Amino acid sequence: MISFNIFKKLDYFDIDIAVDFEGGILVIEGESGAGKTTILDCIAGLKCPDRGAITIGDRILYSSHKNINLAVKDRNIGYSFQNYALFPHMSVMDNVVYSLKCKGIQDFSYAERIMDSFGIYHIKDKLPKTISGGEKQRTALARAIASKPSLLLLDEPFSALDRNTKASVYEEFLNFKEHFHMDTILITHDEKEATLLGDKIIKMKDGKIIHTSEPL
Amino acid sequence: MILNPMLLSLKIASIATIFSLILGVYLARIMTKKDFLGKNAVEVLITLPMVLPPSVTGYILLILFGRRGIIGSWLYTMGISLVFSWTGAVLAAAIVSLPLMYQSVKAAFINVDSIYEKAAKTLGASDRRIFWTITVPLVWPGVISGIVLAFARSLGEFGATLMIAGNIPGKTQTMPLAIYFASDSGDAYTANILVGIMTVFSFMLIYSLNHWLKKKNSHNVG
């Protein structure tokens, strides 16, 4: 069970949402500026809510009531940013295993398996600027899950892709969901994408939930 | 008459550039990451040697680091004297070249998209690891520019060096000082050779830097 209850004052409105979900893929849908990325940043620990609580299972990441605020590196959360944020000076392989090196893990076999299943192992020595948009997206996803996070955050993971690439990447993503069983929060402004990928969908406007649904 | 000032200039410029590099990177990092009272004033202080006449910078250094100066008297009790020594010339060169180093490195820090540092953070990197594995490789071209510009400026330093280190042949007489005094005493031969060496060397230094940066930028675009 993943729960977050976040209140945060922003310049033009306040974010005030409370969400519980059992697992699978939670899609947060809304237009640009609805506060979606701020929610992911709060869950990852990059921003701090003004009050609330964030828990994964019985692990408390943040609680204003209990005065708990885990450091970003201790949250064990995978985060794939909009436009991917791949390190431009590192190869695909070095990007993917970065989190493992941070944790002192020398065994890259799991990361290599992910790269293989994502079809990016053959480009492991290339720099991000030399690979296609779809390959960048898969590299960012592989990097985010290489150290087996307990929650995966995806910020508009498909928005930079063209229509043809998107269709095949959606399919790959659903395969990935079947294979890796990783609880995921995905944000998008695309209603069709939300319906196609989400186990639970919340629609946001100006920092508040305006609709919740669970497609069959 | 020619070799001594050349070697001394290279030694002083190299050491001054190392000091300027360490201080410049440290200050640029602080000024781009932290907010504090008087930040603007500190920024002006760092860049001041770029606009002040070198003789003014030299005079201030003399007041601060002279044997009766605020810092100089304290150093003197430990047996260190910067006045009329090559170390004084290093101090002068480091101070006047610091603004160039600082500006180059600061611009590079500002240009590093913070999203990379955020991404590294979520991947479990400590601040130190982020600095060395993400920030430094991305600001490297700016640091190289700073090193070359600071070295070239240190090599050409005249006024402040003359004020604090004087013109002692073999001890503090750098190339610009040797050129001035050779010209002043009518030794056109020595002055011409030193001017030729300095001009060609500085030209090649800046030319190589521009060439490298151009090549690097075209690689990044491609």
CSV table of C-alpha atoms in Angstrom, one decimal:
chain,number,residue,atom,x,y,z
A,1,MET,CA,0.0,0.0,0.0
A,2,ILE,CA,1.3,3.4,-1.0
A,3,SER,CA,-0.2,6.5,0.6
A,4,PHE,CA,0.6,10.1,0.3
A,5,ASN,CA,-1.1,13.1,1.8
A,6,ILE,CA,0.6,16.3,0.7
A,7,PHE,CA,-0.1,19.9,1.5
A,8,LYS,CA,2.3,22.4,-0.1
A,9,LYS,CA,1.8,26.1,-0.7
A,10,LEU,CA,2.8,27.2,-4.2
A,11,ASP,CA,2.9,30.7,-5.7
A,12,TYR,CA,-0.5,30.5,-7.5
A,13,PHE,CA,-2.4,27.7,-5.6
A,14,ASP,CA,-1.9,25.2,-2.8
A,15,ILE,CA,-1.3,21.5,-3.5
A,16,ASP,CA,-3.6,19.6,-1.2
A,17,ILE,CA,-4.1,15.9,-2.1
A,18,ALA,CA,-4.5,12.6,-0.3
A,19,VAL,CA,-4.1,9.3,-2.2
A,20,ASP,CA,-4.0,5.6,-1.3
A,21,PHE,CA,-3.3,2.9,-3.8
A,22,GLU,CA,-2.8,-0.8,-3.4
A,23,GLY,CA,0.0,-1.1,-6.0
A,24,GLY,CA,0.4,-1.3,-9.8
A,25,ILE,CA,0.4,1.9,-11.8
A,26,LEU,CA,-1.1,5.1,-10.5
A,27,VAL,CA,-1.5,7.7,-13.1
A,28,ILE,CA,-1.7,11.4,-12.2
A,29,GLU,CA,-3.2,13.2,-15.1
A,30,GLY,CA,-3.5,16.9,-15.5
A,31,GLU,CA,-2.5,19.9,-17.6
A,32,SER,CA,0.9,21.6,-17.3
A,33,GLY,CA,1.1,23.6,-14.1
A,34,ALA,CA,-1.4,21.4,-12.2
A,35,GLY,CA,1.3,20.6,-9.6
A,36,LYS,CA,2.0,17.0,-10.8
A,37,THR,CA,5.8,17.2,-10.8
A,38,THR,CA,5.9,18.9,-7.4
A,39,ILE,CA,4.0,15.9,-6.0
A,40,LEU,CA,6.7,13.5,-7.5
A,41,ASP,CA,9.5,15.8,-6.2
A,42,CYS,CA,7.9,15.6,-2.7
A,43,ILE,CA,7.6,11.8,-2.8
A,44,ALA,CA,11.3,11.6,-4.0
A,45,GLY,CA,12.4,14.0,-1.3
A,46,LEU,CA,13.6,16.7,-3.7
A,47,LYS,CA,11.0,19.1,-2.3
A,48,CYS,CA,9.5,19.1,1.2
A,49,PRO,CA,5.7,19.4,1.8
A,50,ASP,CA,4.5,21.9,4.2
A,51,ARG,CA,2.7,19.2,6.0
A,52,GLY,CA,1.4,15.6,5.4
A,53,ALA,CA,2.7,12.1,5.3
A,54,ILE,CA,4.2,9.8,2.7
A,55,THR,CA,4.4,6.0,3.3
A,56,ILE,CA,5.3,2.9,1.3
A,57,GLY,CA,3.9,-0.1,3.2
A,58,ASP,CA,4.9,0.4,6.8
A,59,ARG,CA,8.0,2.6,5.9
A,60,ILE,CA,7.4,6.3,6.6
A,61,LEU,CA,9.4,8.5,4.1
A,62,TYR,CA,7.9,11.7,5.5
A,63,SER,CA,5.6,12.7,8.3
A,64,SER,CA,5.2,16.2,9.5
A,65,HIS,CA,3.3,14.9,12.5
A,66,LYS,CA,6.1,12.4,13.6
A,67,ASN,CA,8.9,14.8,12.4
A,68,ILE,CA,10.3,12.3,9.9
A,69,ASN,CA,11.9,13.4,6.6
A,70,LEU,CA,14.1,10.7,5.0
A,71,ALA,CA,17.0,11.9,2.9
A,72,VAL,CA,16.6,11.4,-0.9
A,73,LYS,CA,19.2,8.7,-1.0
A,74,ASP,CA,17.6,6.7,1.8
A,75,ARG,CA,14.1,6.7,0.2
A,76,ASN,CA,14.9,3.9,-2.4
A,77,ILE,CA,12.8,5.5,-5.1
A,78,GLY,CA,13.5,5.3,-8.8
A,79,TYR,CA,12.8,8.6,-10.7
A,80,SER,CA,12.7,9.1,-14.4
A,81,PHE,CA,12.6,12.8,-15.2
A,82,GLN,CA,10.8,14.6,-18.0
A,83,ASN,CA,13.3,14.7,-20.9
A,84,TYR,CA,15.1,11.9,-19.1
A,85,ALA,CA,18.1,13.8,-17.6
A,86,LEU,CA,20.6,11.3,-18.8
A,87,PHE,CA,24.1,12.3,-17.8
A,88,PRO,CA,25.5,13.6,-21.1
A,89,HIS,CA,29.1,12.8,-20.4
A,90,MET,CA,28.4,9.1,-19.4
A,91,SER,CA,27.7,6.1,-21.7
A,92,VAL,CA,24.4,4.4,-21.6
A,93,MET,CA,25.9,1.6,-19.4
A,94,ASP,CA,27.5,4.2,-17.0
A,95,ASN,CA,24.1,5.9,-16.7
A,96,VAL,CA,22.3,2.7,-15.9
A,97,VAL,CA,24.7,1.4,-13.3
A,98,TYR,CA,25.2,4.8,-11.6
A,99,SER,CA,22.9,4.0,-8.7
A,100,LEU,CA,24.7,0.7,-8.2
A,101,LYS,CA,28.1,2.4,-8.0
A,102,CYS,CA,26.7,4.9,-5.5
A,103,LYS,CA,25.7,1.9,-3.3
A,104,GLY,CA,29.0,0.2,-3.8
A,105,ILE,CA,27.5,-2.7,-5.7
A,106,GLN,CA,30.0,-4.3,-8.1
A,107,ASP,CA,27.7,-6.9,-9.6
A,108,PHE,CA,26.0,-5.4,-12.7
A,109,SER,CA,24.3,-8.6,-13.9
A,110,TYR,CA,20.8,-7.4,-12.9
A,111,ALA,CA,21.3,-4.1,-14.7
A,112,GLU,CA,22.7,-5.9,-17.7
A,113,ARG,CA,19.6,-8.1,-17.8
A,114,ILE,CA,17.4,-5.1,-17.7
A,115,MET,CA,19.3,-3.4,-20.5
A,116,ASP,CA,19.0,-6.6,-22.5
A,117,SER,CA,15.3,-6.9,-22.0
A,118,PHE,CA,14.9,-3.2,-22.9
A,119,GLY,CA,16.9,-3.7,-26.1
A,120,ILE,CA,19.6,-1.2,-25.2
A,121,TYR,CA,22.5,-3.5,-24.3
A,122,HIS,CA,24.0,-3.2,-27.8
A,123,ILE,CA,24.2,0.6,-27.4
A,124,LYS,CA,25.8,0.4,-23.9
A,125,ASP,CA,29.0,2.2,-24.9
A,126,LYS,CA,27.2,5.1,-26.7
A,127,LEU,CA,26.7,8.6,-25.3
A,128,PRO,CA,23.1,9.8,-24.8
A,129,LYS,CA,23.4,12.4,-27.5
A,130,THR,CA,24.0,9.7,-30.1
A,131,ILE,CA,20.9,7.5,-29.4
A,132,SER,CA,17.3,7.9,-30.5
A,133,GLY,CA,14.4,9.3,-28.4
A,134,GLY,CA,13.0,5.8,-27.7
A,135,GLU,CA,16.4,4.5,-26.6
A,136,LYS,CA,16.8,7.5,-24.3
A,137,GLN,CA,13.5,6.8,-22.7
A,138,ARG,CA,14.4,3.1,-22.2
A,139,THR,CA,17.8,4.0,-20.8
A,140,ALA,CA,16.2,6.4,-18.3
A,141,LEU,CA,13.7,3.7,-17.2
A,142,ALA,CA,16.5,1.1,-16.9
A,143,ARG,CA,18.6,3.6,-14.8
A,144,ALA,CA,15.6,4.3,-12.5
A,145,ILE,CA,15.0,0.6,-11.8
A,146,ALA,CA,18.5,-0.8,-11.8
A,147,SER,CA,18.8,-0.7,-8.0
A,148,LYS,CA,15.4,-2.3,-7.5
A,149,PRO,CA,13.5,0.7,-6.0
A,150,SER,CA,10.4,0.1,-3.9
A,151,LEU,CA,8.6,2.8,-6.0
A,152,LEU,CA,9.1,4.1,-9.5
A,153,LEU,CA,8.2,7.7,-10.4
A,154,LEU,CA,7.8,8.6,-14.1
A,155,ASP,CA,7.4,12.2,-15.1
A,156,GLU,CA,5.8,12.4,-18.5
A,157,PRO,CA,8.0,9.5,-19.7
A,158,PHE,CA,6.5,9.4,-23.2
A,159,SER,CA,5.9,13.1,-24.0
A,160,ALA,CA,9.1,13.7,-26.0
A,161,LEU,CA,8.4,10.7,-28.3
A,162,ASP,CA,6.8,10.9,-31.7
A,163,ARG,CA,3.4,9.2,-32.3
A,164,ASN,CA,4.9,6.0,-34.0
A,165,THR,CA,7.5,5.5,-31.3
A,166,LYS,CA,4.9,6.0,-28.6
A,167,ALA,CA,2.7,3.1,-29.8
A,168,SER,CA,5.5,0.6,-29.5
A,169,VAL,CA,6.9,2.1,-26.3
A,170,TYR,CA,3.4,1.8,-24.6
A,171,GLU,CA,3.4,-1.9,-25.5
A,172,GLU,CA,6.9,-2.3,-24.1
A,173,PHE,CA,5.9,-0.5,-21.0
A,174,LEU,CA,2.9,-2.9,-20.4
A,175,ASN,CA,5.3,-5.8,-20.9
A,176,PHE,CA,7.7,-4.2,-18.4
A,177,LYS,CA,4.8,-3.9,-15.9
A,178,GLU,CA,4.0,-7.7,-16.3
A,179,HIS,CA,7.7,-8.6,-16.0
A,180,PHE,CA,9.0,-6.4,-13.2
A,181,HIS,CA,5.8,-5.9,-11.0
A,182,MET,CA,7.1,-2.5,-9.8
A,183,ASP,CA,4.7,-0.1,-8.1
A,184,THR,CA,4.7,3.1,-10.3
A,185,ILE,CA,3.4,6.6,-10.2
A,186,LEU,CA,3.3,8.0,-13.7
A,187,ILE,CA,2.3,11.5,-14.6
A,188,THR,CA,0.9,12.6,-17.9
A,189,HIS,CA,-1.2,15.2,-19.6
A,190,ASP,CA,-2.5,12.7,-22.1
A,191,GLU,CA,-5.9,11.2,-21.2
A,192,LYS,CA,-5.6,8.3,-23.6
A,193,GLU,CA,-2.2,7.4,-22.2
A,194,ALA,CA,-3.7,7.5,-18.7
A,195,THR,CA,-6.5,5.2,-19.6
A,196,LEU,CA,-4.2,2.8,-21.4
A,197,LEU,CA,-1.6,2.4,-18.7
A,198,GLY,CA,-3.2,3.2,-15.3
A,199,ASP,CA,-4.6,0.8,-12.7
A,200,LYS,CA,-5.8,3.9,-10.9
A,201,ILE,CA,-6.1,7.4,-12.4
A,202,ILE,CA,-6.4,10.6,-10.5
A,203,LYS,CA,-7.1,13.8,-12.4
A,204,MET,CA,-5.7,17.0,-11.0
A,205,LYS,CA,-6.3,20.7,-11.4
A,206,ASP,CA,-4.6,23.5,-9.5
A,207,GLY,CA,-3.2,21.2,-7.0
A,208,LYS,CA,-6.4,19.3,-6.1
A,209,ILE,CA,-7.9,16.0,-7.2
A,210,ILE,CA,-11.0,16.6,-9.4
A,211,HIS,CA,-11.7,13.0,-10.4
A,212,THR,CA,-10.6,9.5,-9.5
A,213,SER,CA,-11.2,6.3,-11.5
A,214,GLU,CA,-10.0,2.7,-11.8
A,215,PRO,CA,-10.2,1.4,-15.4
A,216,LEU,CA,-11.1,-2.3,-15.7
B,1,MET,CA,68.7,38.4,-19.3
B,2,ILE,CA,66.1,36.5,-21.3
B,3,LEU,CA,66.0,33.0,-19.9
B,4,ASN,CA,65.8,34.0,-16.2
B,5,PRO,CA,62.7,36.3,-16.6
B,6,MET,CA,61.1,33.6,-18.8
B,7,LEU,CA,61.5,30.8,-16.3
B,8,LEU,CA,60.5,33.0,-13.4
B,9,SER,CA,57.4,34.2,-15.2
B,10,LEU,CA,56.4,30.6,-16.0
B,11,LYS,CA,57.0,29.5,-12.4
B,12,ILE,CA,55.0,32.4,-10.9
B,13,ALA,CA,52.2,32.1,-13.4
B,14,SER,CA,51.9,28.4,-12.9
B,15,ILE,CA,51.7,28.6,-9.1
B,16,ALA,CA,49.4,31.6,-9.2
B,17,THR,CA,47.1,29.8,-11.6
B,18,ILE,CA,46.9,26.8,-9.1
B,19,PHE,CA,45.9,29.2,-6.3
B,20,SER,CA,43.5,31.0,-8.5
B,21,LEU,CA,42.0,27.7,-9.6
B,22,ILE,CA,41.4,26.4,-6.1
B,23,LEU,CA,40.0,29.7,-4.8
B,24,GLY,CA,38.0,30.4,-8.0
B,25,VAL,CA,36.3,27.1,-8.0
B,26,TYR,CA,35.5,27.3,-4.3
B,27,LEU,CA,34.2,30.8,-4.5
B,28,ALA,CA,32.1,30.1,-7.7
B,29,ARG,CA,30.6,27.1,-6.0
B,30,ILE,CA,29.6,29.0,-2.9
B,31,MET,CA,28.3,32.0,-4.9
B,32,THR,CA,26.1,29.8,-7.1
B,33,LYS,CA,24.8,27.6,-4.3
B,34,LYS,CA,24.4,29.7,-1.3
B,35,ASP,CA,22.6,32.9,-0.4
B,36,PHE,CA,24.0,35.1,2.4
B,37,LEU,CA,24.0,38.6,3.6
B,38,GLY,CA,26.5,40.7,1.7
B,39,LYS,CA,26.8,38.3,-1.2
B,40,ASN,CA,26.7,41.1,-3.8
B,41,ALA,CA,29.5,42.9,-2.0
B,42,VAL,CA,31.7,39.8,-1.9
B,43,GLU,CA,31.1,39.3,-5.6
B,44,VAL,CA,32.2,42.9,-6.3
B,45,LEU,CA,35.3,42.3,-4.2
B,46,ILE,CA,36.3,39.2,-6.2
B,47,THR,CA,35.9,41.0,-9.5
B,48,LEU,CA,37.4,44.3,-8.4
B,49,PRO,CA,41.0,43.5,-9.4
B,50,MET,CA,39.7,43.3,-13.0
B,51,VAL,CA,38.7,46.9,-13.1
B,52,LEU,CA,41.1,48.5,-10.7
B,53,PRO,CA,44.4,49.8,-12.0
B,54,PRO,CA,47.1,47.1,-11.2
B,55,SER,CA,49.0,49.7,-9.2
B,56,VAL,CA,46.0,50.2,-6.9
B,57,THR,CA,45.7,46.5,-6.4
B,58,GLY,CA,49.5,46.3,-5.7
B,59,TYR,CA,49.2,49.2,-3.3
B,60,ILE,CA,46.4,47.5,-1.4
B,61,LEU,CA,48.4,44.2,-1.3
B,62,LEU,CA,51.4,46.1,0.0
B,63,ILE,CA,49.2,47.6,2.8
B,64,LEU,CA,47.8,44.2,3.7
B,65,PHE,CA,50.9,42.0,3.2
B,66,GLY,CA,53.7,44.5,3.9
B,67,ARG,CA,55.8,43.8,7.0
B,68,ARG,CA,53.7,46.2,9.0
B,69,GLY,CA,50.5,45.2,7.2
B,70,ILE,CA,47.5,43.6,8.9
B,71,ILE,CA,48.3,40.1,7.4
B,72,GLY,CA,52.0,40.7,6.6
B,73,SER,CA,53.0,41.5,10.2
B,74,TRP,CA,51.4,38.3,11.3
B,75,LEU,CA,53.1,36.3,8.5
B,76,TYR,CA,56.4,38.0,9.4
B,77,THR,CA,56.2,36.6,13.0
B,78,MET,CA,56.2,33.1,11.3
B,79,GLY,CA,59.2,34.0,9.2
B,80,ILE,CA,57.3,34.6,6.0
B,81,SER,CA,57.7,37.8,4.0
B,82,LEU,CA,56.0,38.3,0.7
B,83,VAL,CA,57.4,41.8,0.0
B,84,PHE,CA,60.3,41.9,-2.6
B,85,SER,CA,60.1,38.1,-3.1
B,86,TRP,CA,58.8,35.9,-5.8
B,87,THR,CA,56.0,34.7,-3.5
B,88,GLY,CA,54.8,38.3,-3.5
B,89,ALA,CA,54.7,38.2,-7.3
B,90,VAL,CA,52.6,34.9,-7.0
B,91,LEU,CA,50.2,36.7,-4.7
B,92,ALA,CA,49.8,39.6,-7.1
B,93,ALA,CA,49.3,37.4,-10.1
B,94,ALA,CA,46.8,35.1,-8.3
B,95,ILE,CA,44.7,38.1,-7.1
B,96,VAL,CA,44.6,39.8,-10.5
B,97,SER,CA,43.9,36.6,-12.4
B,98,LEU,CA,41.2,35.4,-9.9
B,99,PRO,CA,38.3,37.4,-11.5
B,100,LEU,CA,38.9,35.7,-14.9
B,101,MET,CA,39.0,32.3,-13.3
B,102,TYR,CA,36.0,33.1,-11.1
B,103,GLN,CA,33.9,34.4,-14.0
B,104,SER,CA,34.6,31.4,-16.3
B,105,VAL,CA,33.9,28.8,-13.6
B,106,LYS,CA,30.8,30.6,-12.3
B,107,ALA,CA,29.3,30.8,-15.8
B,108,ALA,CA,30.0,27.0,-16.2
B,109,PHE,CA,28.4,26.2,-12.8
B,110,ILE,CA,25.3,28.3,-13.7
B,111,ASN,CA,25.0,26.5,-17.1
B,112,VAL,CA,24.9,23.0,-15.6
B,113,ASP,CA,21.3,22.0,-15.6
B,114,SER,CA,20.3,21.3,-12.0
B,115,ILE,CA,18.2,18.3,-13.3
B,116,TYR,CA,21.4,16.2,-13.5
B,117,GLU,CA,22.3,16.9,-9.9
B,118,LYS,CA,18.7,16.1,-8.9
B,119,ALA,CA,18.8,12.8,-10.9
B,120,ALA,CA,22.0,11.8,-9.3
B,121,LYS,CA,20.5,12.5,-5.9
B,122,THR,CA,17.6,10.2,-6.5
B,123,LEU,CA,20.0,7.5,-7.7
B,124,GLY,CA,21.6,7.6,-4.2
B,125,ALA,CA,24.6,9.8,-4.8
B,126,SER,CA,26.1,11.8,-1.9
B,127,ASP,CA,26.8,15.5,-2.4
B,128,ARG,CA,30.5,14.8,-2.8
B,129,ARG,CA,29.9,12.1,-5.4
B,130,ILE,CA,27.6,14.4,-7.3
B,131,PHE,CA,30.2,17.2,-7.3
B,132,TRP,CA,33.0,14.9,-8.6
B,133,THR,CA,31.1,12.7,-11.0
B,134,ILE,CA,28.4,15.0,-12.4
B,135,THR,CA,29.2,18.7,-11.8
B,136,VAL,CA,33.0,18.7,-12.4
B,137,PRO,CA,32.9,16.8,-15.7
B,138,LEU,CA,30.1,19.1,-16.9
B,139,VAL,CA,31.9,22.4,-15.9
B,140,TRP,CA,35.3,21.1,-17.2
B,141,PRO,CA,35.3,23.3,-20.3
B,142,GLY,CA,34.6,26.4,-18.2
B,143,VAL,CA,37.4,25.4,-15.8
B,144,ILE,CA,39.9,24.9,-18.7
B,145,SER,CA,38.9,28.4,-20.1
B,146,GLY,CA,39.5,29.8,-16.6
B,147,ILE,CA,42.9,28.1,-16.3
B,148,VAL,CA,44.1,29.4,-19.7
B,149,LEU,CA,42.8,32.9,-19.2
B,150,ALA,CA,44.2,33.1,-15.6
B,151,PHE,CA,47.6,31.7,-16.7
B,152,ALA,CA,47.8,34.3,-19.6
B,153,ARG,CA,46.8,37.1,-17.2
B,154,SER,CA,49.3,36.0,-14.6
B,155,LEU,CA,52.0,35.8,-17.2
B,156,GLY,CA,51.3,39.4,-18.2
B,157,GLU,CA,51.0,40.9,-14.7
B,158,PHE,CA,53.0,44.0,-14.3
B,159,GLY,CA,51.8,46.8,-12.0
B,160,ALA,CA,50.8,44.9,-8.9
B,161,THR,CA,53.9,42.7,-9.2
B,162,LEU,CA,56.1,45.8,-9.3
B,163,MET,CA,54.4,47.3,-6.3
B,164,ILE,CA,54.7,44.3,-4.0
B,165,ALA,CA,57.7,42.3,-5.4
B,166,GLY,CA,59.8,45.0,-6.9
B,167,ASN,CA,62.2,44.5,-9.9
B,168,ILE,CA,65.0,42.3,-8.6
B,169,PRO,CA,66.8,40.6,-11.6
B,170,GLY,CA,66.9,36.8,-11.0
B,171,LYS,CA,64.6,37.1,-8.0
B,172,THR,CA,61.4,39.0,-8.9
B,173,GLN,CA,62.0,40.3,-12.4
B,174,THR,CA,59.3,38.7,-14.5
B,175,MET,CA,59.1,39.0,-18.3
B,176,PRO,CA,56.8,42.1,-18.3
B,177,LEU,CA,59.2,43.8,-15.8
B,178,ALA,CA,62.3,42.8,-17.8
B,179,ILE,CA,60.6,44.3,-21.0
B,180,TYR,CA,59.8,47.6,-19.3
B,181,PHE,CA,63.3,48.0,-17.8
B,182,ALA,CA,65.1,46.8,-20.9
B,183,SER,CA,63.1,49.4,-22.9
B,184,ASP,CA,63.7,52.0,-20.3
B,185,SER,CA,67.5,51.5,-20.4
B,186,GLY,CA,67.6,51.4,-24.2
B,187,ASP,CA,68.2,47.6,-24.5
B,188,ALA,CA,65.9,47.3,-27.6
B,189,TYR,CA,67.4,43.8,-28.4
B,190,THR,CA,66.3,42.2,-25.2
B,191,ALA,CA,63.0,44.1,-25.2
B,192,ASN,CA,62.2,42.9,-28.8
B,193,ILE,CA,63.0,39.3,-28.1
B,194,LEU,CA,60.9,39.2,-24.9
B,195,VAL,CA,58.0,41.1,-26.5
B,196,GLY,CA,58.1,38.6,-29.4
B,197,ILE,CA,58.1,35.6,-27.1
B,198,MET,CA,55.3,36.9,-24.9
B,199,THR,CA,53.1,37.9,-27.9
B,200,VAL,CA,53.5,34.6,-29.8
B,201,PHE,CA,53.0,32.5,-26.6
B,202,SER,CA,49.9,34.4,-25.5
B,203,PHE,CA,48.5,34.2,-29.0
B,204,MET,CA,49.0,30.5,-29.2
B,205,LEU,CA,47.5,30.0,-25.8
B,206,ILE,CA,44.3,31.8,-26.6
B,207,TYR,CA,44.1,30.4,-30.1
B,208,SER,CA,44.4,26.8,-28.8
B,209,LEU,CA,41.7,27.5,-26.2
B,210,ASN,CA,39.3,28.9,-28.8
B,211,HIS,CA,40.0,26.1,-31.2
B,212,TRP,CA,39.4,23.5,-28.5
B,213,LEU,CA,36.2,25.1,-27.3
B,214,LYS,CA,34.9,25.4,-30.9
B,215,LYS,CA,35.7,21.7,-31.5
B,216,LYS,CA,34.0,20.7,-28.2
B,217,ASN,CA,30.9,22.7,-29.0
B,218,SER,CA,30.6,21.3,-32.5
B,219,HIS,CA,30.9,17.8,-31.0
B,220,ASN,CA,28.1,18.6,-28.5
B,221,VAL,CA,25.8,19.9,-31.2
B,222,GLY,CA,26.4,16.9,-33.4
